[in-house]
């Protein structure tokens, strides 16, 4: 069995479920200890940083031949989202090998990449290879719950560990989408939408449930939430998405109408669910709270809205949202993270593309925007250009997007081995 497959299985067998609750999230320490063991086994001395009980992060630096060149950060989170074993065809923490796949929670998000990184640096150690530039490796806790105990803590409290890092590589990108006879798009993430978790509060006149009440907070809130939930914000094609769509329409042979990018996106198959959300701001109602008794009209009602914003839309989005919900509701921001966007050019991007082409003659690297968020949001605050590049060559019929946080999450062993070869080439040439 190859080293990367073994590493990936070992990591999956360590249940590092992040429930979002400090009392029940503990497996990250065991995962970090495992990674620390691999790194110390090859002569590195990782800093182990525990931000709360069991919330363990790891940072180490591989000295390059020329430290005056900017350092490259490679980061991966060690936590995973929960998995309900009764829904799976194998145990989610078994790391089982079946049908050419490694199965288990974290197989694509993102113990696969953690394993690729470890396998690559272990191989270098065996060969005595030293990279050109400094490479900082960072393994984080708490990505799946926003990173307060992970990446965001590290950049705030230990920025010195990332000294000199000009670029960062992490999830979610570098995977293939088969579009034709031996032609694969490799989606390299160069942008991420921003996150705004908002609470909308409606106030009204409380009173007896049997009375006439034309100032009911629940009614007012529900009207606004229903309008917002059905609203489609205008299409905005950012530079990343324009670049992506022009590649896609070219390979699919479809005319791209800039006013109607949805037609081109619909032809992408399952991947449409990833990119379909990157052509507009979105606002999805996710929670409702009001009242305490069946016959009492409450004075206040609250809804939570999960908003995802395009780069450059921080201010404009809030005014668009206000237009939809009206003036009477109070808006409280619970969580805000800025969108990211970098350009698809430069030596690092060239090296990514070259590494993919060297390992897959049918590779066509394209930039894309992730509709979700990653630890890159934290590292970008230190001025790094952030890319999602965890290379995987995938079978044409695999619904990769559905595996993220999904049932029967799994990763092809050949994809893992391909990933190590691409990563190794990239890191030797950037
Ligand atoms: Zn992830």
Coordinates of C-alpha atoms and ligand atoms in Angstrom, one line a residue:
X1 CA 0.0 0.0 0.0
X2 CA 1.3 3.5 -0.8
X3 CA 2.3 5.8 2.0
X4 CA -0.4 8.3 1.2
X5 CA -3.1 5.7 1.3
X6 CA -1.9 4.4 4.6
X7 CA -1.6 8.0 6.1
X8 CA -5.1 8.8 4.9
X9 CA -6.6 5.7 6.4
X10 CA -4.8 6.3 9.7
X11 CA -6.1 9.9 9.9
X12 CA -9.7 8.8 9.1
X13 CA -9.5 6.2 11.9
X14 CA -8.9 9.1 14.4
X15 CA -12.4 10.4 15.0
X16 CA -11.8 14.1 15.1
X17 CA -15.4 15.2 14.8
X18 CA -16.0 18.9 15.3
X19 CA -19.5 19.3 16.8
X20 CA -19.1 23.0 17.1
X21 CA -19.3 22.4 20.9
X22 CA -16.2 22.5 23.1
X23 CA -17.5 19.8 25.4
X24 CA -17.8 17.2 22.7
X25 CA -15.0 18.1 20.2
X26 CA -11.9 16.3 21.4
X27 CA -10.4 14.1 18.7
X28 CA -8.4 16.9 17.1
X29 CA -5.7 16.5 19.7
X30 CA -5.2 12.8 18.8
X31 CA -5.1 13.8 15.1
X32 CA -2.5 16.5 15.8
X33 CA -0.4 14.1 17.8
X34 CA -0.4 11.7 15.0
X35 CA 0.7 14.4 12.5
X36 CA 3.3 15.6 15.0
X37 CA 4.7 12.0 15.2
X38 CA 5.1 11.9 11.4
X39 CA 6.8 15.3 11.3
X40 CA 9.2 14.6 14.2
X41 CA 10.0 11.3 12.5
X42 CA 11.5 13.2 9.7
X43 CA 13.4 15.7 11.8
X44 CA 11.0 18.6 12.0
X45 CA 10.0 20.2 15.3
X46 CA 6.4 21.3 14.9
X47 CA 4.9 23.9 17.3
X48 CA 1.9 22.3 18.9
X49 CA -0.6 25.0 19.8
X50 CA -3.7 24.1 21.9
X51 CA -6.2 26.9 21.9
X52 CA -8.6 25.3 24.2
X53 CA -8.9 21.8 25.7
X54 CA -8.3 19.3 22.9
X55 CA -8.3 22.0 20.1
X56 CA -4.9 21.4 18.8
X57 CA -3.0 23.0 15.9
X58 CA 0.4 22.4 14.5
X59 CA 2.8 24.6 12.6
X60 CA 6.3 23.8 11.3
X61 CA 8.7 25.3 8.7
X62 CA 10.8 23.4 6.2
X63 CA 13.9 25.6 5.6
X64 CA 14.4 26.2 1.8
X65 CA 17.7 26.7 0.0
X66 CA 16.8 30.3 -0.4
X67 CA 14.9 31.7 2.5
X68 CA 15.0 35.2 1.0
X69 CA 12.3 34.1 -1.4
X70 CA 8.8 34.4 0.0
X71 CA 7.6 31.3 1.9
X72 CA 4.7 29.1 0.8
X73 CA 2.1 28.1 3.3
X74 CA 0.5 24.7 3.0
X75 CA -2.5 24.3 5.3
X76 CA -5.0 21.6 6.0
X77 CA -7.6 21.1 8.8
X78 CA -7.7 18.0 10.9
X79 CA -11.3 18.2 12.1
X80 CA -14.3 16.7 10.3
X81 CA -18.0 17.2 10.4
X82 CA -20.1 14.5 12.3
X83 CA -21.1 11.3 10.6
X84 CA -24.1 9.1 11.5
X85 CA -22.8 5.5 11.2
X86 CA -26.3 4.1 10.6
X87 CA -26.5 6.0 7.3
X88 CA -23.2 4.7 5.9
X89 CA -22.4 1.5 4.0
X90 CA -19.1 1.2 5.9
X91 CA -18.2 2.6 9.4
X92 CA -17.4 6.3 8.8
X93 CA -14.2 6.0 11.0
X94 CA -13.0 2.7 9.6
X95 CA -10.8 4.0 6.8
X96 CA -11.9 0.9 4.9
X97 CA -10.3 0.1 1.5
X98 CA -13.0 -1.0 -0.9
X99 CA -13.5 -0.8 -4.7
X100 CA -10.3 1.3 -5.1
X101 CA -11.4 3.9 -2.6
X102 CA -10.5 4.9 0.9
X103 CA -13.8 5.3 2.7
X104 CA -14.6 7.5 5.7
X105 CA -15.4 10.9 7.1
X106 CA -12.7 13.3 6.0
X107 CA -11.7 11.3 2.9
X108 CA -12.2 14.4 0.7
X109 CA -12.6 17.0 3.4
X110 CA -9.7 17.0 4.0
X111 CA -7.6 14.2 5.4
X112 CA -6.8 13.3 1.8
X113 CA -4.8 16.5 1.4
X114 CA -3.3 16.2 4.9
X115 CA -2.1 12.8 3.9
X116 CA -0.7 14.0 0.6
X117 CA 1.3 16.7 2.3
X118 CA 2.7 14.3 4.9
X119 CA 3.6 11.7 2.2
X120 CA 5.3 14.3 0.1
X121 CA 7.5 15.7 2.9
X122 CA 8.3 12.2 4.1
X123 CA 9.5 11.2 0.6
X124 CA 11.7 14.4 0.5
X125 CA 13.2 13.4 3.8
X126 CA 14.0 9.9 2.5
X127 CA 15.7 11.4 -0.6
X128 CA 17.4 14.2 1.3
X129 CA 15.6 16.8 -0.8
X130 CA 15.5 20.4 0.3
X131 CA 12.9 22.7 -1.4
X132 CA 13.9 26.0 -3.0
X133 CA 11.8 28.3 -0.8
X134 CA 10.7 28.0 2.8
X135 CA 7.6 25.9 3.2
X136 CA 5.4 26.3 6.2
X137 CA 3.1 23.5 7.1
X138 CA 0.0 24.2 9.2
X139 CA -2.5 21.7 10.4
X140 CA -5.5 23.3 12.0
X141 CA -8.4 22.5 14.4
X142 CA -11.9 23.9 14.1
X143 CA -12.2 24.7 10.4
X144 CA -15.6 23.1 10.3
X145 CA -17.0 25.5 12.9
X146 CA -15.4 28.7 11.7
X147 CA -11.8 28.4 12.9
X148 CA -11.9 30.5 16.1
X149 CA -9.9 27.7 17.8
X150 CA -7.8 27.1 14.7
X151 CA -6.7 29.3 11.8
X152 CA -8.2 32.6 13.1
X153 CA -6.5 32.1 16.5
X154 CA -3.2 31.3 14.8
X155 CA -3.1 34.4 12.7
X156 CA -4.1 36.6 15.6
X157 CA -1.8 35.2 18.2
X158 CA 1.0 33.5 16.3
X159 CA 1.5 35.5 13.1
X160 CA 5.2 35.2 13.6
X161 CA 5.0 31.5 12.6
X162 CA 3.9 32.6 9.1
X163 CA 6.6 35.2 8.7
X164 CA 7.4 35.7 5.0
X165 CA 4.5 33.7 3.6
X166 CA 3.4 35.3 0.4
X167 CA 1.1 32.5 -0.8
X168 CA -1.0 29.8 0.6
X169 CA -2.3 26.5 -0.6
X170 CA -5.2 24.5 1.0
X171 CA -8.7 23.2 0.1
X172 CA -11.0 23.3 -2.0
X173 CA -9.6 22.9 -5.5
X174 CA -7.3 21.1 -7.9
X175 CA -9.9 18.3 -8.5
X176 CA -10.9 17.1 -11.9
X177 CA -14.3 17.4 -13.7
X178 CA -14.5 15.3 -16.8
X179 CA -16.1 17.2 -19.6
X180 CA -15.4 15.1 -22.7
X181 CA -13.2 12.5 -24.3
X182 CA -10.1 12.7 -22.2
X183 CA -10.5 16.3 -21.3
X184 CA -10.6 17.2 -17.7
X185 CA -11.1 20.6 -16.1
X186 CA -9.1 21.0 -12.9
X187 CA -10.8 23.6 -10.8
X188 CA -8.2 25.7 -9.0
X189 CA -9.8 27.9 -6.4
X190 CA -8.8 31.6 -6.6
X191 CA -11.7 33.1 -4.9
X192 CA -14.1 32.5 -2.0
X193 CA -17.4 34.1 -1.2
X194 CA -17.7 36.1 2.0
X195 CA -19.9 35.0 4.9
X196 CA -22.5 37.1 6.8
X197 CA -24.6 35.3 9.3
X198 CA -27.3 37.8 10.2
X199 CA -30.1 37.8 12.8
X200 CA -33.2 39.7 11.8
X201 CA -35.3 40.9 14.7
X202 CA -38.9 42.0 14.3
X203 CA -40.7 43.8 17.1
X204 CA -44.4 44.2 17.6
X205 CA -47.1 44.6 20.1
X206 CA -47.3 41.6 22.5
X207 CA -50.6 40.5 23.8
X208 CA -53.3 37.8 24.2
X209 CA -53.5 35.3 21.3
X210 CA -57.3 35.7 21.1
X211 CA -57.3 39.5 20.4
X212 CA -57.1 41.3 17.1
X213 CA -53.4 42.3 16.6
X214 CA -52.2 44.1 13.5
X215 CA -48.7 44.6 14.9
X216 CA -47.6 40.9 15.3
X217 CA -43.8 40.4 15.3
X218 CA -44.1 36.8 14.1
X219 CA -46.2 37.9 11.1
X220 CA -43.8 40.8 10.2
X221 CA -40.8 38.6 10.5
X222 CA -42.3 35.8 8.4
X223 CA -43.3 38.2 5.6
X224 CA -39.7 39.5 5.4
X225 CA -38.1 36.1 5.6
X226 CA -40.3 34.7 2.9
X227 CA -39.6 37.6 0.6
X228 CA -35.8 37.2 1.2
X229 CA -35.9 33.4 0.8
X230 CA -37.5 33.7 -2.6
X231 CA -35.5 36.7 -3.7
X232 CA -32.8 36.2 -6.4
X233 CA -30.1 38.8 -6.2
X234 CA -28.9 40.2 -9.5
X235 CA -26.3 38.2 -11.5
X236 CA -22.8 39.6 -11.1
X237 CA -19.9 37.9 -13.1
X238 CA -16.7 38.6 -11.2
X239 CA -13.3 38.2 -13.0
X240 CA -12.8 34.7 -11.6
X241 CA -16.2 33.5 -12.7
X242 CA -15.9 35.1 -16.1
X243 CA -12.6 33.4 -16.7
X244 CA -14.1 30.1 -15.5
X245 CA -17.1 30.4 -17.7
X246 CA -15.1 31.3 -20.8
X247 CA -13.1 28.1 -20.4
X248 CA -16.2 26.1 -19.8
X249 CA -18.2 27.4 -22.7
X250 CA -15.2 26.9 -25.0
X251 CA -14.7 23.2 -24.0
X252 CA -18.4 22.5 -24.0
X253 CA -18.8 24.4 -27.3
X254 CA -21.7 26.5 -26.0
X255 CA -22.1 30.2 -26.7
X256 CA -21.7 32.1 -23.5
X257 CA -24.3 34.8 -22.9
X258 CA -22.9 37.1 -20.2
X259 CA -26.4 38.0 -19.2
X260 CA -27.4 34.4 -18.8
X261 CA -24.4 32.4 -17.4
X262 CA -26.9 29.9 -15.9
X263 CA -27.4 28.2 -19.2
X264 CA -23.6 27.3 -19.4
X265 CA -23.5 26.3 -15.8
X266 CA -26.5 24.0 -16.1
X267 CA -24.5 21.9 -18.7
X268 CA -21.8 21.2 -16.1
X269 CA -23.7 18.4 -14.3
X270 CA -23.2 18.0 -10.6
X271 CA -20.5 20.6 -10.3
X272 CA -23.2 23.2 -11.1
X273 CA -24.2 23.1 -7.5
X274 CA -20.7 24.4 -6.6
X275 CA -20.4 27.1 -9.2
X276 CA -24.1 28.0 -9.6
X277 CA -23.9 29.9 -6.3
X278 CA -21.0 32.1 -7.4
X279 CA -22.8 34.3 -9.9
X280 CA -24.8 36.2 -7.3
X281 CA -25.1 37.1 -3.6
X282 CA -27.3 34.6 -1.7
X283 CA -29.4 34.8 1.5
X284 CA -30.9 31.6 2.9
X285 CA -33.1 31.7 6.0
X286 CA -31.8 28.9 8.3
X287 CA -33.4 29.4 11.7
X288 CA -36.5 30.9 13.3
X289 CA -37.2 31.8 16.9
X290 CA -40.2 33.4 18.6
X291 CA -42.7 33.0 21.3
X292 CA -43.0 31.0 24.5
X293 CA -46.6 29.9 24.8
X294 CA -49.3 28.9 22.3
X295 CA -51.7 31.7 23.3
X296 CA -49.3 34.6 23.8
X297 CA -48.3 36.9 20.9
X298 CA -44.6 37.6 21.5
X299 CA -43.2 41.1 21.3
X300 CA -40.2 39.9 19.3
X301 CA -39.3 37.4 16.7
X302 CA -35.9 36.4 15.2
X303 CA -34.6 34.8 12.1
X304 CA -31.1 33.7 11.1
X305 CA -30.0 34.3 7.5
X306 CA -26.9 32.7 6.0
X307 CA -25.7 35.2 3.5
X308 CA -22.8 34.6 1.1
X309 CA -21.4 37.6 -0.7
X310 CA -19.3 38.1 -3.8
X311 CA -15.9 39.9 -3.6
X312 CA -16.4 43.6 -3.4
X313 CA -20.0 43.4 -2.2
X314 CA -19.7 44.0 1.5
X315 CA -21.5 47.3 1.6
X316 CA -23.7 47.1 -1.4
X317 CA -25.1 43.7 -0.3
X318 CA -26.4 45.1 3.0
X319 CA -28.3 47.8 1.2
X320 CA -29.7 45.2 -1.3
X321 CA -30.8 43.1 1.6
X322 CA -32.4 46.1 3.3
X323 CA -34.4 46.8 0.1
X324 CA -35.9 43.3 0.2
X325 CA -36.8 43.1 3.9
X326 CA -37.9 46.7 4.4
X327 CA -37.1 49.2 7.0
X328 CA -38.7 47.9 10.1
X329 CA -36.5 44.9 11.0
X330 CA -33.3 45.3 13.0
X331 CA -30.3 43.6 11.5
X332 CA -27.6 42.1 13.8
X333 CA -24.4 40.7 12.3
X334 CA -23.4 37.5 14.2
X335 CA -20.5 36.5 12.0
X336 CA -18.7 38.3 9.2
X337 CA -15.9 37.1 6.9
X338 CA -14.7 39.0 3.9
X339 CA -14.8 37.4 0.4
X340 CA -11.4 36.7 -1.2
X341 CA -10.3 36.9 -4.8
X342 CA -6.8 36.7 -6.4
X343 CA -5.8 36.5 -10.0
X344 CA -5.1 33.4 -12.0
X345 CA -1.5 34.2 -12.9
X346 CA 2.1 34.3 -11.6
X347 CA 4.8 31.6 -11.2
X348 CA 2.8 29.6 -8.6
X349 CA -0.2 29.3 -10.8
X350 CA 2.0 28.4 -13.8
X351 CA 3.7 25.7 -11.6
X352 CA 0.3 24.3 -10.6
X353 CA -0.8 24.1 -14.2
X354 CA 2.5 22.5 -15.4
X355 CA 2.3 19.9 -12.6
X356 CA -1.2 18.9 -13.6
X357 CA -0.4 18.7 -17.3
X358 CA 2.7 16.6 -16.6
X359 CA 0.6 14.0 -14.7
X360 CA -2.5 14.2 -16.9
X361 CA -2.1 15.1 -20.6
X362 CA -5.9 15.8 -20.7
X363 CA -5.7 18.4 -17.9
X364 CA -7.1 21.9 -18.4
X365 CA -6.5 24.1 -15.3
X366 CA -9.2 26.7 -14.7
X367 CA -9.8 29.2 -11.9
X368 CA -13.0 29.1 -10.0
X369 CA -14.8 30.7 -7.0
X370 CA -15.8 28.6 -4.0
X371 CA -19.3 29.5 -2.6
X372 CA -18.3 28.3 0.8
X373 CA -15.5 29.4 3.1
X374 CA -12.2 27.9 4.3
X375 CA -9.3 28.6 6.6
X376 CA -7.9 30.7 3.7
X377 CA -10.0 33.6 5.0
X378 CA -7.8 33.7 8.1
X379 CA -4.5 33.4 6.2
X380 CA -5.5 36.1 3.7
X381 CA -5.6 38.6 6.6
X382 CA -1.8 38.2 6.7
X383 CA -1.6 39.4 3.1
X384 CA -1.1 36.0 1.4
X385 CA -2.6 35.1 -1.9
X386 CA -4.7 32.1 -1.2
X387 CA -5.4 29.1 -3.5
X388 CA -7.5 26.0 -3.2
X389 CA -5.3 23.2 -4.6
X390 CA -5.6 19.7 -3.2
X391 CA -5.0 17.8 -6.5
X392 CA -7.2 14.8 -7.3
X393 CA -7.8 13.1 -10.5
X394 CA -11.4 11.7 -10.2
X395 CA -13.4 9.2 -12.1
X396 CA -15.8 10.8 -14.6
X397 CA -18.9 9.5 -13.0
X398 CA -18.1 10.4 -9.4
X399 CA -20.3 13.1 -7.9
X400 CA -17.5 14.7 -6.0
X401 CA -19.4 17.7 -4.7
X402 CA -21.9 15.4 -3.0
X403 CA -19.1 13.7 -1.0
X404 CA -18.3 16.9 1.0
X405 CA -20.0 16.4 4.4
X406 CA -21.9 13.6 2.7
X407 CA -22.8 10.0 3.4
X408 CA -20.2 7.4 2.1
X409 CA -17.5 10.1 1.7
X410 CA -14.6 8.4 -0.1
X411 CA -11.5 9.1 -2.1
X412 CA -10.0 7.0 -4.9
X413 CA -6.6 5.6 -4.0
X414 CA -5.3 6.4 -7.5
X415 CA -6.5 10.0 -7.0
X416 CA -4.5 10.2 -3.8
X417 CA -1.3 8.9 -5.5
X418 CA -1.9 11.3 -8.4
X419 CA -2.2 14.1 -5.8
X420 CA 1.1 13.3 -4.3
X421 CA 2.9 13.3 -7.6
X422 CA 1.3 16.7 -8.6
X423 CA 2.0 18.2 -5.2
X424 CA 5.6 17.0 -5.3
X425 CA 6.1 18.5 -8.8
X426 CA 4.5 21.7 -7.8
X427 CA 6.6 22.2 -4.7
X428 CA 9.8 21.4 -6.5
X429 CA 9.0 24.0 -9.2
X430 CA 7.6 27.0 -7.4
Ligands
LIG1 ZN1 -12.8 21.3 4.6

